[in-house]
Short mmCIF file of C-alpha atoms in Angstrom, two decimals:
data_model
loop_
_atom_site.label_atom_id
_atom_site.label_comp_id
_atom_site.label_asym_id
_atom_site.label_seq_id
_atom_site.Cartn_x
_atom_site.Cartn_y
_atom_site.Cartn_z
CA GLY A 1272 -7.32 37.86 -25.61
CA GLU A 1273 -3.91 38.07 -24.07
CA PHE A 1274 -4.80 35.74 -21.16
CA ARG A 1275 -7.03 33.31 -23.03
CA GLU A 1276 -6.15 29.68 -22.36
CA PRO A 1277 -6.42 27.09 -25.10
CA GLU A 1278 -9.27 24.62 -24.70
CA HIS A 1279 -6.92 21.64 -24.80
CA ASP A 1280 -3.15 21.21 -24.70
CA ASP A 1281 -1.81 17.71 -25.41
CA GLU A 1282 1.32 18.53 -23.39
CA ARG A 1283 -0.78 19.51 -20.34
CA PRO A 1284 -4.17 17.81 -20.68
CA GLU A 1285 -5.29 18.39 -17.10
CA PRO A 1286 -7.86 21.11 -16.39
CA ARG A 1287 -6.32 24.51 -15.62
CA THR A 1288 -8.38 25.44 -12.54
CA GLY A 1289 -9.51 23.66 -9.39
CA ALA A 1290 -13.16 24.02 -10.36
CA ARG A 1291 -12.53 22.49 -13.79
CA LEU A 1292 -10.51 19.68 -12.24
CA MET A 1293 -13.31 19.00 -9.74
CA ARG A 1294 -15.87 18.86 -12.56
CA CYS A 1295 -13.65 16.54 -14.61
CA PHE A 1296 -13.15 14.21 -11.64
CA ASN A 1297 -16.88 14.15 -10.84
CA GLU A 1298 -17.77 13.45 -14.48
CA GLU A 1299 -15.28 10.59 -14.63
CA MET A 1300 -16.59 9.10 -11.38
CA ASP A 1301 -20.16 9.40 -12.66
CA SER A 1302 -19.17 7.65 -15.89
CA LEU A 1303 -17.84 4.76 -13.77
CA GLY A 1304 -21.07 4.67 -11.78
CA MET A 1305 -19.36 5.81 -8.58
CA GLY A 1306 -19.76 8.81 -6.30
CA CYS A 1307 -16.88 11.15 -5.71
CA CYS A 1308 -16.52 11.06 -1.98
CA GLY A 1309 -16.89 9.15 1.24
CA SER A 1310 -18.91 5.94 1.19
CA ARG A 1311 -20.55 7.10 -2.07
CA ARG A 1312 -17.27 6.11 -3.69
CA GLY A 1313 -18.63 2.55 -3.57
CA ILE A 1314 -15.40 0.75 -2.70
CA SER A 1315 -15.81 -1.50 0.32
CA GLY A 1316 -13.55 -0.44 3.18
CA ILE A 1317 -12.17 2.59 1.31
CA ALA A 1318 -13.51 6.13 1.28
CA LEU A 1319 -12.13 9.45 0.12
CA LEU A 1320 -11.96 11.59 3.24
CA SER A 1321 -14.79 14.07 2.97
CA GLY A 1322 -17.18 15.94 5.24
CA PRO A 1323 -16.88 16.88 8.91
CA GLU A 1324 -16.93 13.27 10.18
CA SER A 1325 -14.17 11.89 7.98
CA SER A 1326 -12.02 14.71 6.65
CA PHE A 1327 -8.97 15.99 8.51
CA ASN A 1328 -8.45 19.06 6.33
CA ASP A 1329 -10.37 21.14 3.87
CA HIS A 1330 -10.51 24.58 2.27
CA PRO A 1331 -12.12 27.44 4.24
CA CYS A 1332 -15.77 28.05 3.35
CA ASP A 1333 -15.20 31.76 2.78
CA GLU A 1334 -12.37 31.12 0.31
CA LEU A 1335 -14.45 28.62 -1.66
CA ALA A 1336 -17.38 31.05 -1.72
CA LYS A 1337 -15.16 33.67 -3.40
CA LYS A 1338 -14.34 31.44 -6.37
CA PRO A 1339 -16.08 32.98 -9.37
CA ASP A 1340 -16.13 29.87 -11.54
CA PHE A 1341 -18.44 27.75 -9.38
CA THR A 1342 -21.91 27.11 -10.75
CA PRO A 1343 -24.90 27.84 -8.48
CA HIS A 1344 -25.28 24.09 -7.92
CA GLU A 1345 -21.60 23.76 -6.87
CA ARG A 1346 -21.84 26.87 -4.71
CA ALA A 1347 -24.83 25.37 -2.85
CA LYS A 1348 -22.63 22.41 -1.84
CA ILE A 1349 -19.76 24.43 -0.37
CA LYS A 1350 -20.92 23.99 3.24
CA ASP A 1351 -20.82 20.20 2.78
CA HIS A 1352 -17.21 20.23 1.64
CA CYS A 1353 -15.36 22.98 3.48
CA PHE A 1354 -13.42 23.30 6.73
CA SER A 1355 -15.40 23.09 9.95
CA ASP A 1356 -14.41 23.06 13.61
CA GLY A 1357 -13.09 19.69 14.64
CA MET A 1358 -11.05 19.14 11.51
CA PHE A 1359 -7.32 19.02 12.09
CA LEU A 1360 -6.03 21.35 9.40
CA VAL A 1361 -7.21 24.20 7.20
CA HIS A 1362 -6.05 23.86 3.58
CA SER A 1363 -5.26 27.51 2.85
CA LYS A 1364 -2.41 29.80 1.89
CA SER A 1365 -3.82 32.50 4.18
CA LEU A 1366 -1.73 33.18 7.28
CA SER A 1367 -4.90 34.02 9.21
CA TYR A 1368 -5.34 30.31 9.92
CA ALA A 1369 -1.77 29.72 11.08
CA LYS A 1370 -2.37 30.42 14.79
CA THR A 1371 -5.33 28.05 15.11
CA SER A 1372 -3.43 25.36 13.20
CA GLU A 1373 -0.46 25.87 15.53
CA LYS A 1374 -2.74 25.43 18.58
CA ARG A 1375 -4.16 22.20 17.15
CA MET A 1376 -0.63 20.88 16.56
CA GLU A 1377 0.43 21.77 20.10
CA SER A 1378 -2.68 20.10 21.50
CA LEU A 1379 -1.98 16.96 19.48
CA GLY A 1380 1.60 16.85 20.76
CA LYS A 1381 0.44 17.23 24.38
CA SER A 1382 -2.20 14.52 24.07
CA ARG A 1383 0.35 12.10 22.54
CA ALA A 1384 2.83 12.86 25.34
CA GLN A 1385 0.16 12.22 27.96
CA ARG A 1386 -0.75 8.87 26.37
CA SER A 1387 2.86 7.76 26.29
CA GLU A 1388 3.18 8.49 30.03
CA LEU A 1389 0.39 6.02 30.81
#
């Protein structure tokens, strides 16, 4: 069809979509015997920031849920890897998150100013 993408392009070998890139990364990490994220990465003292305890930003759950190319298994894991309250920043192009991000930034600035006064 008109919009069909080639399976592989030597000039641009990376996967064309986020879901394909995620799958490629996970397959490569599995082939190395390592997990993708957090302490499962298996590198002492280093962890990819993931999950509500470690991550400072992530994609909104509702935006991830709308992605049509996730498998049922990937879709079941969305809640483990999406934005939740307490994270610093929402990774989204939607302006609907701008006000809450602005409030978090203002709060951070105020708390830093208060610490410097001590």
